[in-house]
Each structure stands twice: as structure tokens, then as C-alpha cells.
GROMACS .gro file of C-alpha atoms in nm:
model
  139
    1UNK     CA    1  10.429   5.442  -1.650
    2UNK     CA    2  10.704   5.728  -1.517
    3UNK     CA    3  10.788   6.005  -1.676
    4UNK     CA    4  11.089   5.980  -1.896
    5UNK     CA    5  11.422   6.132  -1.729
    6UNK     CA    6  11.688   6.319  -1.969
    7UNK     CA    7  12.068   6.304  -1.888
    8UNK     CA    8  12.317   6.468  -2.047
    9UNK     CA    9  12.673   6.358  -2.085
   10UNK     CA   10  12.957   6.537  -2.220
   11UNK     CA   11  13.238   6.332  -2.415
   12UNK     CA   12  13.414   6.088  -2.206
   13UNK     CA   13  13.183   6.071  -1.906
   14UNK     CA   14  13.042   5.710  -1.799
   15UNK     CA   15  12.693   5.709  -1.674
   16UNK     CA   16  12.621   5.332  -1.474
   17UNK     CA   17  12.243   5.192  -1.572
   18UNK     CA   18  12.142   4.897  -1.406
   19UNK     CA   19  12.524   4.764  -1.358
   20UNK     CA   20  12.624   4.841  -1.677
   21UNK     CA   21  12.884   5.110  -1.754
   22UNK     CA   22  12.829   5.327  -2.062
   23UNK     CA   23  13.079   5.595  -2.190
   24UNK     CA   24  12.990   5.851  -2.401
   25UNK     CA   25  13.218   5.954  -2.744
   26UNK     CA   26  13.052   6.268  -2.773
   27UNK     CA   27  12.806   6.505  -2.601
   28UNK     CA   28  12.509   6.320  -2.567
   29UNK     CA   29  12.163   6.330  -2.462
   30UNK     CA   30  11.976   6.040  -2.338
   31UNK     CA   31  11.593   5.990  -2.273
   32UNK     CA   32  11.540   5.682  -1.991
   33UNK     CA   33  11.199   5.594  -2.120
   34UNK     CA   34  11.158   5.336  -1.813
   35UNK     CA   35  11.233   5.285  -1.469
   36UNK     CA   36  11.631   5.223  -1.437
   37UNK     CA   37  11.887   5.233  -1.174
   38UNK     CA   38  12.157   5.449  -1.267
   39UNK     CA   39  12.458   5.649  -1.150
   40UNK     CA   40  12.632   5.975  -1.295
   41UNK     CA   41  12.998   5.907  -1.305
   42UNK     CA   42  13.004   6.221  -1.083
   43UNK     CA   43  12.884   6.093  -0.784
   44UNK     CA   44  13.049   5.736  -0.797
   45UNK     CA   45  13.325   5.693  -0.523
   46UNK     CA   46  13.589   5.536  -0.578
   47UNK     CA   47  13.755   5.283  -0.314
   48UNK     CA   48  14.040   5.516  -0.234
   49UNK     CA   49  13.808   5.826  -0.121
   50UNK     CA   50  13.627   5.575   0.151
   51UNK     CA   51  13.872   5.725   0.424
   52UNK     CA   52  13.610   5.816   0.674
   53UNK     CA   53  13.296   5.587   0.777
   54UNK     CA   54  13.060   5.826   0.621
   55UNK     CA   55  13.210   5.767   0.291
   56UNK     CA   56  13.269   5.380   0.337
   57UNK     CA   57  12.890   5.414   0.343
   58UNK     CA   58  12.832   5.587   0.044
   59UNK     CA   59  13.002   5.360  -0.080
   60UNK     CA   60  12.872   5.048   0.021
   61UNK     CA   61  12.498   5.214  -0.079
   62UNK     CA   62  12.712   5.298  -0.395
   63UNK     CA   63  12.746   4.908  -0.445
   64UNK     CA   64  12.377   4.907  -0.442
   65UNK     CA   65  12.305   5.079  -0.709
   66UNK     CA   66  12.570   4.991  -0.956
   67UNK     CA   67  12.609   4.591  -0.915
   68UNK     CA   68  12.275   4.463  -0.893
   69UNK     CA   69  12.374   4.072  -0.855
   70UNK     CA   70  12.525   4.154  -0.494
   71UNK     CA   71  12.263   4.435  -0.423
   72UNK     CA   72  12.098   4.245  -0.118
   73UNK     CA   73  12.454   4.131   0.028
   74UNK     CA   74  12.548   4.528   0.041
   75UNK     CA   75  12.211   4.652   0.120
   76UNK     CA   76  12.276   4.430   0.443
   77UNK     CA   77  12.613   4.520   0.495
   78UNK     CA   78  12.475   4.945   0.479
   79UNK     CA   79  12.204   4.842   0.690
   80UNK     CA   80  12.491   4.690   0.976
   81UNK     CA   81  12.751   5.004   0.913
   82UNK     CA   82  12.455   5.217   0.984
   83UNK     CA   83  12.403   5.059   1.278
   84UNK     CA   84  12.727   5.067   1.380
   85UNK     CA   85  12.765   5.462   1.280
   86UNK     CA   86  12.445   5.562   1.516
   87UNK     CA   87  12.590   5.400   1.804
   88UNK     CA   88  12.928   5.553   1.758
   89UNK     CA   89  12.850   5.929   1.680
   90UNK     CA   90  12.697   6.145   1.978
   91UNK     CA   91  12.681   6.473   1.764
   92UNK     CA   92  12.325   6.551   1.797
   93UNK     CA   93  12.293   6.698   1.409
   94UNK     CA   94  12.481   6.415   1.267
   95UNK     CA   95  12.199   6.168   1.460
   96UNK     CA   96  11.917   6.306   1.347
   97UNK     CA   97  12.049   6.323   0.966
   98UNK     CA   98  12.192   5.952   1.028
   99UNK     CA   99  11.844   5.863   1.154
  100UNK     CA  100  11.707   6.044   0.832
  101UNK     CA  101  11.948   5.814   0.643
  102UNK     CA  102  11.844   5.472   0.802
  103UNK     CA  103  11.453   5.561   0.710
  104UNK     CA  104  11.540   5.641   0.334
  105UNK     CA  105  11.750   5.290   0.340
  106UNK     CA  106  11.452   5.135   0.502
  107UNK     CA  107  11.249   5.272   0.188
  108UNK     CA  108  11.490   5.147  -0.053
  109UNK     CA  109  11.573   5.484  -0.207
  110UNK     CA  110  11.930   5.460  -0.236
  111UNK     CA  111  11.956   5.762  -0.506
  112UNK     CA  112  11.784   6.016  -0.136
  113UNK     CA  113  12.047   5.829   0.116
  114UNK     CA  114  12.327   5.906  -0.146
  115UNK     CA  115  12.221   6.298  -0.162
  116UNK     CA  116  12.212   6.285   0.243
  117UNK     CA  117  12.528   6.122   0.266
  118UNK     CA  118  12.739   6.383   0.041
  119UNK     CA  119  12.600   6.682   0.269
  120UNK     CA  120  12.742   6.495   0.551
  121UNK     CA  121  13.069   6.496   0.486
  122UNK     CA  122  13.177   6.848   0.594
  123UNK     CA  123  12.993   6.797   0.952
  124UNK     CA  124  13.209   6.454   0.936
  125UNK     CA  125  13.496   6.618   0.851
  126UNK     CA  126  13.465   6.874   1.116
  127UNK     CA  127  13.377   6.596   1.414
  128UNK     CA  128  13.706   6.426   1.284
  129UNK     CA  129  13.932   6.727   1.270
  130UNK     CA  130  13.759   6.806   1.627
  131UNK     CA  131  13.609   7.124   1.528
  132UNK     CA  132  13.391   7.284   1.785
  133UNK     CA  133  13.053   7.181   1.722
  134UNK     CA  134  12.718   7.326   1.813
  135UNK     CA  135  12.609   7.292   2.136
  136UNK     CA  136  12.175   7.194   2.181
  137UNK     CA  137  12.058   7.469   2.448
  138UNK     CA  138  11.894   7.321   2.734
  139UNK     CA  139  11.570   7.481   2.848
   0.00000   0.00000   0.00000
């Protein structure tokens, strides 16, 4: 058995469990005595904020996670944009994190490729606005 995980909500915030959306009325504190897929409101995207490909697949591995009856059509689908985003970018850093990425998706842990996702966005945002980027020495 896992350990049980405690979440705190404040009033108004949604926490997603398993596809289902919960909103807290009040401050709250709630024990997950089992295994359960969930999302803090705070790091759901929404549809409008997937302007770059790095956040379309956050948001596809979002999809994942928070509708569980089309989880293996959008596991695919993150699997192909992936694919797509490794043969596109040449920025050594963003490959090796993207190649990080693809082995935690290969894993199944969604909740890890999330986290490595949102600390790729500034180094996306700086490829995009063509912001010098660091060079690899050569030996």
C-alpha cells in the first residue's frame, strides 16, 4: 500500500482526481489514502496558453492525466509530438531534456514529464524569441 498524500486547497480552487473535477468551498485538507491520478488546478493549462509546441505538449500529457477514457489516444498523440519536437529542435540543452522527457513518457510518469516540461519553457521561449544560446565547446 502507498503512503497517503495530503493536499491542501484554499476556497475556490479545483483539484482533478482521476477525471473528476472537485472544487473546494472552503480551505480544505485532503488525505488520498490510495493511489489516484490527480491534478492541482495550478498546473492545468488551459487550451489558449498552448501557443508554443512545448506547451501543446503539456498539454496533450495534461489530457493524460485528467480524462482517463481517452488516456491511450493522447498518450499516443504525446508520444508522436515528441517525436516530432526532437527532430525539429537542434539546441543541444533542449535535446537532452527532450530526451529526458521521452524516457519519463516511456515510464508512464506523466506527473515527472509535466515538472520537465514547465522548466522548459523559458529555454523555449528564448530559442523562439532567438536569444543567443549557449554554445557546446569543442575539445
Amino acid at each position: 500500500m502507498s503512503k497517503a498524500m495530503r493536499i491542501s486547497l484554499k476556497a475556490g480552487e479545483k483539484i482533478y482526481v482521476n477525471g473528476a473535477v472537485f472544487c473546494a468551498d472552503r480551505k480544505v485538507t485532503l488525505e488520498l489514502l490510495n493511489d489516484a491520478v490527480f491534478l492541482l488546478e495550478g498546473h492545468v493549462m488551459q487550451v489558449q496558453d498552448t501557443s508554443t509546441p512545448l506547451r501543446q505538449l503539456y498539454f496533450i500529457v495534461q489530457s493524460v492525466l485528467m480524462s482517463p477514457n481517452s488516456a491511450k489516444e493522447a498518450r499516443r498523440l504525446a508520444v508522436n509530438h515528441l517525436a516530432a519536437l526532437l527532430g525539429a529542435y537542434s539546441n543541444p540543452e533542449m535535446l537532452a531534456q527532450l530526451r529526458q522527457v521521452n524516457a519519463l513518457l516511456a515510464e508512464d510518469r506523466c506527473f515527472d514529464v509535466l515538472r520537465q516540461l514547465r522548466q522548459l519553457f523559458p529555454l523555449e521561449d528564448a530559442i523562439i524569441e532567438g536569444a543567443p544560446q549557449p554554445q557546446c565547446e569543442v575539445a
